[in-house]
Amino acid sequence: MADQGVEYRICPLNQLPEGGGVLAVAGEVEVGVFRVRGRVHAYENRCRHQGGPVCTGEILGRYEQVLNPDGTVIGERFNPDQLRIACPWHGWEYDLETGRCTADPGYRLRRFPVEVRDGDVFIRV
Amino acid sequence: MATRAEPRQATVISDRSFSFLANARKEAEQRGLFDVPIVDCDCHVYETTATREIARYIENPAVRRPFERYSEAMIMHAMMPGNLGDRNVAGRIKTDLDAHLPTGKYNGVHPIASGLLHSMDQMAIDYAILFPTPMLTLGTHPQPEVEVELARAYNRWLIEQVLVASPRIRTLAYLPLSDPDASVAFVEEFADRPGVLGFMVTAVRYQPIHQNRFMKVFAALNEGGLPLAFHSGPNWSDRPFEQLNRFISAHALGFPFYAMVQLTNVVINGLPERFPRIRFIFMEAGQAWVPFLIARLDNEYRQRSSEAPLLKRLPSDYIRQMFFTTQPFEHLRSAEHTRTVLEMMDGRHSLLYSSDYPHQDFDLPSQIWDLPFLTGDEKRDILGGNAMRLFGLPAPARTPSSQ
Ligand code: FES
């Protein structure tokens, strides 16, 4: 991890639920810390739309439509392998592994470096 | 060798619970918006949470009885025209209205007013102009007397129980246009009540407003030089929208559709020529439809002006004298394109900031403040100056919470 900023201990890794996370107040900054497929990601709790508390939102698999080769719709389903977080203010969705807005990937959540040491999760802000 | 600094311990909130509008306050503080007069020209109350209170103001006992006896859910089901559609995208969007009401700050005022004042303080809003929520469908109620009775009771309740809490809370009183005589009586009863700045008609309705029977209503408004707003909405069950399979589609098209129908009738039938003192406002349909309608009506008028014989100018000349609330503010992919939309509708003078809070597509004042092509004065006009001039509002007293 780049040795810049202030390091904060969040919690033991085993207290971060897979496919979920916690909200942490690290100094002046609110950060969402999430565990997805074994990796930990940390984002500022500030939506790129209007600054909403994005990291407090619902985490859901990507909602996708399944088509037949002829273009007809078979049905719709949640894809648990592509987790998204939805900002509770207006519903902008972000890929939980990249922080990119799924509808308009030019928007991306501010990301913080994460390190797991001795079973604990640390971020640097 | 440098020693690694000891890590600090972050405060951890395991359930990710939150104060719904705390970030709104941060956004406002970062921009210095507590020093800018801001008038929110469209925010909402969920009046069905106060059905027992409103029932006391309903005169007709047949209409009153269900409101005295039924639950809120039953009233929504049995008494209000339907308004189909999942606003909150299967729970992704939260409308956590009551969880963080202030404790003690607004003692002694109606809970709806205290919740509203709290949200205004978080968003740096000085004045809020309040509208109902479920009642915005009442213009389609098959019994005109129900619209009249409920509208009268709602107006009286709002003025006496909610607006009384603070001069920061105002309204455009509900006008039940289904009944023109009753509407005239409403203008007489409510125009001078404290907190009333003008009148509002729900745009989703099917009475052609240009018919002679409505002229007495416009004449009453004109005599007082009163603002008249058409508050738009969607109606997914309406025939043109039946072929749309998603709420996103019905919502995106519905608001501008009903606004365009009402505005077209106002202009083509020469209502601004007949009643030049009425200030027309079109609410909650965004902006992009306005240049579209200007283009359509001007073009057609050049070909068929004999079908609009009262007009003395192009339709766009009348439209550019009207007012439009900003929410939902539509950011085009290029800021230059957004600037063009605003220029075409004379946005500096015609736009009135609105939040639509607490509805699911609410806008913070930052939506206007951050527009890169506006000058500081233009931002101040749209956020508050235009509304303060239109409604004759005094400069706001800075609230303790904003200092
Ligand atoms: S602020 Fe997050 S969706 Fe609008």
Short mmCIF file of C-alpha atoms in Angstrom, two decimals, chain B residues 40-51 54 67 72 75-76 80-81 83 87 97 112 116 128-139 146-159 162-163 169-176 186 196 198-205 229-234 255 283-284 327 355-361:
data_model
loop_
_atom_site.label_atom_id
_atom_site.label_comp_id
_atom_site.label_asym_id
_atom_site.label_seq_id
_atom_site.Cartn_x
_atom_site.Cartn_y
_atom_site.Cartn_z
CA ASP B 40 -37.77 25.49 -3.09
CA CYS B 41 -40.77 25.96 -5.39
CA ASP B 42 -41.96 22.36 -5.26
CA CYS B 43 -41.70 20.10 -2.26
CA HIS B 44 -44.24 17.67 -0.94
CA VAL B 45 -46.20 16.52 2.03
CA TYR B 46 -47.64 13.01 2.32
CA GLU B 47 -51.03 14.30 3.36
CA THR B 48 -52.54 10.83 3.71
CA THR B 49 -50.49 10.45 6.90
CA ALA B 50 -52.86 13.05 8.38
CA THR B 51 -56.21 11.76 7.10
CA ILE B 54 -57.93 16.49 7.31
CA PHE B 67 -61.71 9.65 6.06
CA GLU B 72 -54.42 5.32 5.35
CA ILE B 75 -58.14 5.53 1.83
CA MET B 76 -55.42 5.21 -0.79
CA MET B 80 -57.81 8.16 -4.39
CA PRO B 81 -57.49 7.60 -8.11
CA ASN B 83 -51.20 6.13 -9.50
CA ARG B 87 -41.18 4.84 -7.66
CA LEU B 97 -38.91 10.12 5.90
CA ILE B 112 -45.11 17.47 9.22
CA LEU B 116 -40.03 19.71 6.62
CA ALA B 128 -40.42 25.81 0.78
CA ILE B 129 -43.61 25.87 -1.29
CA LEU B 130 -45.57 22.81 -0.34
CA PHE B 131 -47.77 20.51 -2.43
CA PRO B 132 -49.64 17.28 -1.69
CA THR B 133 -48.63 13.82 -2.92
CA PRO B 134 -51.50 11.30 -3.38
CA MET B 135 -53.92 14.16 -4.03
CA LEU B 136 -52.04 15.05 -7.21
CA THR B 137 -54.20 12.38 -8.87
CA LEU B 138 -57.48 13.92 -7.70
CA GLY B 139 -58.03 15.74 -10.98
CA VAL B 146 -64.74 14.56 -3.99
CA GLU B 147 -62.02 16.69 -5.55
CA VAL B 148 -63.72 19.83 -4.24
CA GLU B 149 -64.33 18.54 -0.72
CA LEU B 150 -60.87 17.06 -0.29
CA ALA B 151 -59.13 20.06 -1.81
CA ARG B 152 -60.98 22.47 0.45
CA ALA B 153 -60.25 20.39 3.54
CA TYR B 154 -56.60 19.93 2.55
CA ASN B 155 -56.11 23.66 1.95
CA ARG B 156 -57.68 24.60 5.27
CA TRP B 157 -55.74 21.93 7.16
CA LEU B 158 -52.46 22.89 5.51
CA ILE B 159 -52.90 26.58 6.23
CA VAL B 162 -48.78 23.28 8.88
CA LEU B 163 -48.10 26.68 7.31
CA ILE B 169 -43.37 27.28 4.63
CA ARG B 170 -45.76 28.46 1.92
CA THR B 171 -48.10 26.91 -0.62
CA LEU B 172 -49.92 27.35 -3.89
CA ALA B 173 -53.40 26.31 -2.82
CA TYR B 174 -55.09 23.37 -4.55
CA LEU B 175 -57.69 24.53 -7.10
CA PRO B 176 -60.33 21.83 -7.95
CA PHE B 186 -61.58 28.80 -3.56
CA VAL B 196 -50.83 31.20 0.21
CA GLY B 198 -51.21 31.51 -5.56
CA PHE B 199 -52.95 28.39 -6.86
CA MET B 200 -52.14 24.99 -8.29
CA VAL B 201 -54.07 22.78 -10.70
CA THR B 202 -53.09 19.14 -11.15
CA ALA B 203 -52.02 18.73 -14.77
CA VAL B 204 -53.20 15.12 -15.09
CA ARG B 205 -56.87 15.80 -15.87
CA ALA B 229 -49.22 26.47 -11.51
CA PHE B 230 -49.91 23.25 -13.38
CA HIS B 231 -48.30 20.46 -11.38
CA SER B 232 -47.57 17.54 -13.65
CA GLY B 233 -47.44 13.81 -13.01
CA PRO B 234 -47.48 10.44 -14.74
CA PHE B 255 -44.64 14.45 -16.79
CA MET B 283 -44.04 22.19 -12.50
CA GLU B 284 -42.05 18.98 -12.27
CA GLN B 327 -36.70 19.49 -11.05
CA SER B 355 -36.32 20.02 -4.89
CA ASP B 356 -39.41 17.79 -5.11
CA TYR B 357 -38.19 16.43 -1.77
CA PRO B 358 -39.01 13.88 -0.41
CA HIS B 359 -39.90 12.23 -3.69
CA GLN B 360 -37.53 9.77 -5.29
CA ASP B 361 -36.03 12.07 -7.89
#
